[in-house]
Short mmCIF file of C-alpha atoms in Angstrom, two decimals:
data_model
loop_
_atom_site.label_atom_id
_atom_site.label_comp_id
_atom_site.label_asym_id
_atom_site.label_seq_id
_atom_site.Cartn_x
_atom_site.Cartn_y
_atom_site.Cartn_z
CA UNK O 1063 127.04 122.16 3.74
CA UNK O 1064 129.77 123.39 5.91
CA UNK O 1065 129.67 124.83 9.51
CA UNK O 1066 132.43 127.44 10.07
CA UNK O 1067 133.05 127.89 13.93
CA UNK O 1068 135.19 130.42 15.55
CA UNK O 1069 136.07 129.96 19.33
CA UNK O 1070 137.78 132.87 21.02
CA UNK O 1071 139.02 133.30 24.63
CA UNK O 1072 136.55 135.45 26.65
CA UNK O 1073 137.51 139.14 27.05
CA UNK O 1074 137.95 138.49 30.83
CA UNK O 1075 140.32 135.55 30.22
CA UNK O 1076 143.99 136.24 30.08
CA UNK O 1077 145.38 135.53 26.46
CA UNK O 1078 149.15 135.25 26.82
CA UNK O 1079 149.58 133.91 23.25
CA UNK O 1080 147.77 136.99 22.02
CA UNK O 1081 150.03 139.24 24.06
CA UNK O 1082 153.15 137.55 22.83
CA UNK O 1083 152.17 137.84 19.26
CA UNK O 1084 151.32 141.56 19.66
CA UNK O 1085 154.75 142.10 20.94
CA UNK O 1086 156.19 140.11 17.99
CA UNK O 1087 154.19 142.29 15.51
CA UNK O 1088 155.56 145.40 17.07
CA UNK O 1089 159.11 144.01 17.00
CA UNK O 1090 158.69 143.81 13.27
CA UNK O 1091 157.50 147.27 13.08
CA UNK O 1092 153.78 146.91 12.62
CA UNK O 1093 152.23 150.02 14.16
CA UNK O 1094 148.89 151.00 15.74
CA UNK O 1095 148.18 147.44 17.14
CA UNK O 1096 145.67 147.88 19.97
CA UNK O 1097 145.37 144.06 20.90
CA UNK O 1098 145.74 140.62 19.56
CA UNK O 1099 143.65 137.62 20.68
CA UNK O 1100 144.16 134.19 19.39
CA UNK O 1101 141.29 131.63 19.15
CA UNK O 1102 140.38 128.72 17.09
CA UNK O 1103 138.66 128.15 13.71
CA UNK O 1104 136.90 124.84 12.92
CA UNK O 1105 135.12 123.56 9.90
CA UNK O 1106 132.64 120.75 9.98
CA UNK O 1107 131.44 119.23 6.81
CA UNK O 1108 127.78 118.32 7.00
CA UNK O 1109 125.74 115.83 5.00
CA UNK O 1110 123.06 118.45 4.76
CA UNK O 1111 119.54 118.92 5.88
CA UNK O 1112 117.18 121.36 7.47
CA UNK O 1113 119.12 124.53 8.31
CA UNK O 1114 117.38 125.46 11.51
CA UNK O 1115 117.86 121.89 12.76
CA UNK O 1116 121.58 122.03 11.90
CA UNK O 1117 121.97 125.37 13.69
CA UNK O 1118 120.49 123.83 16.83
CA UNK O 1119 122.83 120.90 16.53
CA UNK O 1120 125.98 123.01 15.98
CA UNK O 1121 125.01 125.29 18.73
CA UNK O 1122 124.70 122.27 21.02
CA UNK O 1123 128.18 120.90 19.83
CA UNK O 1124 129.67 124.25 20.59
CA UNK O 1125 128.27 124.30 24.12
CA UNK O 1126 129.03 120.85 24.95
CA UNK O 1127 132.40 120.06 23.37
CA UNK O 1128 133.76 122.49 20.83
CA UNK O 1129 134.11 125.40 23.33
CA UNK O 1130 134.33 125.74 27.08
CA UNK O 1131 131.77 128.47 28.12
CA UNK O 1132 133.88 129.12 31.25
CA UNK O 1133 136.64 130.57 29.20
CA UNK O 1134 135.50 130.98 25.51
CA UNK O 1135 132.92 132.48 23.37
CA UNK O 1136 131.88 131.04 20.03
CA UNK O 1137 130.08 131.94 16.81
CA UNK O 1138 129.30 130.07 13.80
CA UNK O 1139 127.80 130.19 10.31
CA UNK O 1140 126.40 127.38 8.11
CA UNK O 1141 127.11 127.69 4.44
CA UNK O 1142 125.43 125.80 1.64
CA UNK W 60 140.82 101.44 51.60
CA UNK W 61 140.35 100.71 47.97
CA UNK W 62 141.50 102.89 45.16
CA UNK W 63 140.84 103.01 41.37
CA UNK W 64 143.15 104.87 39.01
CA UNK W 65 141.60 105.87 35.66
CA UNK W 66 143.66 105.32 32.57
CA UNK W 67 143.01 107.37 29.42
CA UNK W 68 145.02 107.01 26.26
CA UNK W 69 147.74 109.52 27.04
CA UNK W 70 147.67 109.29 30.80
CA UNK W 71 151.32 109.20 32.08
CA UNK W 72 150.98 109.56 35.73
CA UNK W 73 148.68 106.54 36.33
CA UNK W 74 151.60 104.25 37.16
CA UNK W 75 153.17 106.75 39.56
CA UNK W 76 149.83 106.99 41.33
CA UNK W 77 149.30 103.24 41.33
CA UNK W 78 152.83 102.76 42.75
CA UNK W 79 152.28 105.41 45.42
CA UNK W 80 148.86 103.95 46.52
CA UNK W 81 149.76 100.20 46.29
CA UNK W 82 153.52 99.99 47.18
CA UNK W 83 154.12 103.04 49.34
CA UNK W 84 150.87 103.12 51.17
CA UNK W 85 150.01 99.33 50.73
CA UNK W 86 146.39 99.94 49.65
CA UNK W 87 144.40 97.68 47.36
CA UNK W 88 144.48 99.53 44.04
CA UNK W 89 143.30 98.71 40.56
CA UNK W 90 143.35 100.42 37.12
CA UNK W 91 140.14 101.37 35.38
CA UNK W 92 140.39 101.70 31.62
CA UNK W 93 138.62 104.69 30.15
CA UNK W 94 136.19 102.47 28.21
CA UNK W 95 134.87 100.70 31.33
CA UNK W 96 131.52 101.70 32.43
CA UNK W 97 132.11 100.76 36.08
CA UNK W 98 134.76 101.66 38.62
CA UNK W 99 134.53 98.48 40.47
CA UNK W 100 134.62 98.33 44.26
CA UNK W 101 136.39 101.65 45.11
CA UNK W 102 136.27 104.28 47.93
CA UNK W 103 138.39 106.78 46.17
CA UNK W 104 139.00 107.43 42.45
CA UNK W 105 142.26 108.93 41.19
CA UNK W 106 141.97 110.81 37.87
CA UNK W 107 145.71 110.98 37.03
CA UNK W 108 147.96 113.33 35.22
CA UNK W 109 149.07 113.29 31.62
CA UNK W 110 147.79 114.28 28.20
CA UNK W 111 144.67 112.39 27.88
CA UNK W 112 143.68 112.21 24.17
CA UNK W 113 146.77 114.27 23.29
CA UNK W 114 145.18 117.28 24.94
CA UNK W 115 143.44 117.84 21.62
CA UNK W 116 140.73 120.65 21.38
CA UNK W 117 141.39 121.67 24.98
CA UNK W 118 143.09 119.84 28.01
CA UNK W 119 140.55 117.30 29.37
CA UNK W 120 137.86 118.16 26.85
CA UNK W 121 137.70 114.71 25.18
CA UNK W 122 138.42 112.56 28.28
CA UNK W 123 135.42 114.16 29.83
CA UNK W 124 133.01 112.16 27.61
CA UNK W 125 134.61 108.73 28.19
CA UNK W 126 132.45 106.06 29.88
CA UNK W 127 134.68 105.94 32.85
CA UNK W 128 134.00 109.59 33.53
CA UNK W 129 130.47 108.84 33.48
CA UNK W 130 131.12 106.38 36.27
CA UNK W 131 133.32 108.83 38.15
CA UNK W 132 130.48 111.50 38.04
CA UNK W 133 128.07 108.79 39.51
CA UNK W 134 130.59 107.85 42.30
CA UNK W 135 130.98 111.57 43.06
CA UNK W 136 127.20 112.07 43.09
CA UNK W 137 126.93 109.29 45.64
CA UNK W 138 129.39 110.97 47.95
CA UNK W 139 132.48 108.81 46.89
CA UNK W 140 135.87 110.50 47.01
CA UNK W 141 137.52 111.74 43.78
CA UNK W 142 140.97 113.30 43.38
CA UNK W 143 141.99 114.78 40.14
CA UNK W 144 145.76 115.37 39.69
CA UNK W 145 147.19 117.83 37.12
CA UNK W 146 145.38 116.60 33.75
CA UNK W 147 142.93 114.98 36.31
CA UNK W 148 142.02 118.38 37.72
CA UNK W 149 141.56 119.80 34.02
CA UNK W 150 139.28 116.81 33.30
CA UNK W 151 137.15 117.34 36.31
CA UNK W 152 136.72 120.90 35.42
CA UNK W 153 135.68 120.01 31.83
CA UNK W 154 133.27 117.48 33.41
CA UNK W 155 131.78 120.15 35.42
CA UNK W 156 132.57 118.32 38.69
CA UNK W 157 134.66 121.22 39.77
CA UNK W 158 134.00 124.92 38.80
CA UNK W 159 136.45 126.93 36.48
CA UNK W 160 139.00 125.86 33.95
CA UNK W 161 142.70 125.52 33.57
CA UNK W 162 144.29 127.60 30.77
CA UNK W 163 147.81 128.26 29.33
CA UNK W 164 150.36 129.25 31.81
CA UNK W 165 150.87 133.08 31.78
CA UNK W 166 154.59 132.41 30.66
CA UNK W 167 153.45 130.08 28.04
CA UNK W 168 156.05 127.71 29.13
CA UNK W 169 155.61 124.14 30.35
CA UNK W 170 156.84 124.48 33.94
CA UNK W 171 158.23 121.29 35.77
CA UNK W 172 159.69 122.25 39.24
CA UNK W 173 158.99 121.89 42.91
CA UNK W 174 156.79 124.63 44.34
CA UNK W 175 155.57 125.61 47.67
CA UNK W 176 151.88 125.32 48.41
CA UNK W 177 150.08 126.59 51.46
CA UNK W 178 147.32 124.42 53.06
CA UNK W 179 144.45 126.84 53.35
CA UNK W 180 141.96 124.59 55.15
CA UNK W 181 142.05 121.30 56.91
CA UNK W 182 138.43 120.79 56.64
CA UNK W 183 138.49 118.33 53.71
CA UNK W 184 138.97 114.58 53.24
CA UNK W 185 142.21 115.63 51.27
CA UNK W 186 143.83 117.92 53.72
CA UNK W 187 142.71 116.78 57.13
CA UNK W 188 146.20 115.29 58.04
CA UNK W 189 147.89 118.68 57.38
CA UNK W 190 148.04 121.75 59.58
CA UNK W 191 146.38 124.87 58.51
CA UNK W 192 149.02 127.29 57.04
CA UNK W 193 151.39 124.38 56.59
CA UNK W 194 153.65 124.74 53.70
CA UNK W 195 154.06 121.73 51.33
CA UNK W 196 156.83 121.25 48.75
CA UNK W 197 155.33 119.28 45.82
CA UNK W 198 156.29 119.35 42.15
CA UNK W 199 154.23 120.83 39.32
CA UNK W 200 154.60 119.71 35.68
CA UNK W 201 152.09 121.51 33.39
CA UNK W 202 151.82 123.85 30.43
CA UNK W 203 148.00 124.54 31.20
CA UNK W 204 147.84 125.07 34.95
CA UNK W 205 146.64 128.68 35.07
CA UNK W 206 143.24 128.35 37.07
CA UNK W 207 140.53 130.58 35.84
CA UNK W 208 136.98 131.27 37.06
CA UNK W 209 134.82 134.36 37.11
CA UNK W 210 135.00 136.70 40.12
CA UNK W 211 131.70 135.54 41.59
CA UNK W 212 132.83 131.90 41.42
CA UNK W 213 136.18 132.77 43.25
CA UNK W 214 134.05 134.59 45.85
CA UNK W 215 131.88 131.60 46.34
CA UNK W 216 134.85 129.28 46.74
CA UNK W 217 136.32 131.59 49.38
CA UNK W 218 133.00 131.85 51.23
CA UNK W 219 132.60 128.12 51.24
CA UNK W 220 136.33 127.47 52.25
CA UNK W 221 136.73 125.39 49.24
CA UNK W 222 140.19 126.59 48.23
CA UNK W 223 142.27 123.92 49.88
CA UNK W 224 145.71 124.85 48.27
CA UNK W 225 147.32 128.08 47.28
CA UNK W 226 150.63 128.61 45.58
CA UNK W 227 153.16 130.56 47.91
CA UNK W 228 154.77 132.05 44.68
CA UNK W 229 152.35 131.83 41.81
CA UNK W 230 154.13 129.96 38.97
CA UNK W 231 151.44 130.04 36.25
CA UNK W 232 149.07 133.06 36.75
CA UNK W 233 146.38 131.27 38.38
CA UNK W 234 143.59 133.52 39.74
CA UNK W 235 143.94 134.12 43.46
CA UNK W 236 147.05 131.79 43.62
CA UNK W 237 144.77 128.82 43.43
CA UNK W 238 146.44 125.34 43.31
CA UNK W 239 143.71 123.07 44.47
CA UNK W 240 139.94 123.34 45.05
CA UNK W 241 137.08 121.07 46.01
CA UNK W 242 133.46 120.86 45.14
CA UNK W 243 130.41 121.87 47.21
CA UNK W 244 130.22 118.40 48.74
CA UNK W 245 133.99 118.44 49.60
CA UNK W 246 134.28 114.97 48.19
CA UNK W 247 135.71 115.96 44.76
CA UNK W 248 139.22 117.54 44.75
CA UNK W 249 141.48 118.80 42.04
CA UNK W 250 145.03 120.04 42.38
CA UNK W 251 147.67 120.81 39.77
CA UNK W 252 150.78 119.68 41.73
CA UNK W 253 151.74 116.05 41.81
CA UNK W 254 151.49 114.55 45.45
CA UNK W 255 152.40 111.17 44.00
CA UNK W 256 155.71 112.52 42.81
CA UNK W 257 156.50 113.64 46.47
CA UNK W 258 155.60 110.68 48.55
CA UNK W 259 159.02 109.11 48.94
CA UNK W 260 162.16 110.39 50.27
CA UNK W 261 164.19 109.31 47.32
CA UNK W 262 162.08 111.66 45.19
CA UNK W 263 163.16 114.75 47.05
CA UNK W 264 160.17 115.38 49.11
CA UNK W 265 157.64 113.43 51.10
CA UNK W 266 155.08 116.26 51.70
CA UNK W 267 152.75 114.64 49.08
CA UNK W 268 152.11 111.77 51.61
CA UNK W 269 149.91 114.23 53.58
CA UNK W 270 147.29 114.30 50.83
CA UNK W 271 147.09 110.51 50.60
CA UNK W 272 147.23 110.11 54.47
CA UNK W 273 144.33 112.65 54.68
CA UNK W 274 142.26 110.40 52.21
CA UNK W 275 143.12 107.47 54.26
CA UNK W 276 142.16 109.10 57.51
CA UNK W 277 138.90 110.29 55.87
CA UNK W 278 137.47 106.87 54.97
CA UNK W 279 136.78 104.41 57.77
CA UNK W 280 138.19 101.03 57.07
CA UNK W 281 135.47 98.57 56.17
#
């Protein structure tokens, strides 16, 4: 089993990386871009087990370590 | 007054802090390795600058879970003084000993230069030797020094007079020009600039001395 986690800067948090990449995309003539935000993608390989228990565990890991709730939002899926 | 300086893998201002406290101020000072569960006999703990654990994941995110940080939290809870400088400030935020977080500088650049700071309040163990409104010239050296907290947190900090230092010219995009804040109990302080790099004339500024002199004035000699 594998947990796939996406951590993104909160909407209220400045994302200068996203802004810079937006400008770069525009400079190479990509059109119609409203906004770019840059976050992190993580994969955690799991030994397996009860999916509900794993959900709870990954959620706790996201809250405690993998994201900082002050500045980031997260979402994840667990795939078999 | 007894000081402890925490050392994480990747700390690089620990020796500067030690030198300033032990040699410039002549205070008994010892290092505390991150794996230690006790701080020893200390009045004030310094969480120094650097790149603890390589800044992996987020600045300060890994250091926060080290045994020494558990001891720092206990020390803070008991009313002991804690000062976090630069990466130390980031670690104290990650450890929830201070509110908010430090994110990438607005310019995305690592900035290393002397900046001007305004002392916003002298009502703290870290600024009591300053004058309110006094301008201090102290260097910054960070890539992630942009202080962020939600509006209601900022309002609370203002109401409680917990913003101790503000940048005169905001170098990094920090909300409300914040350079240093303290906790509700006023015994835990975090600042991005480096007072230990501005405590001797040969270093170009001695204004950082005021931060350490405040700490020395705050704790009665046993």
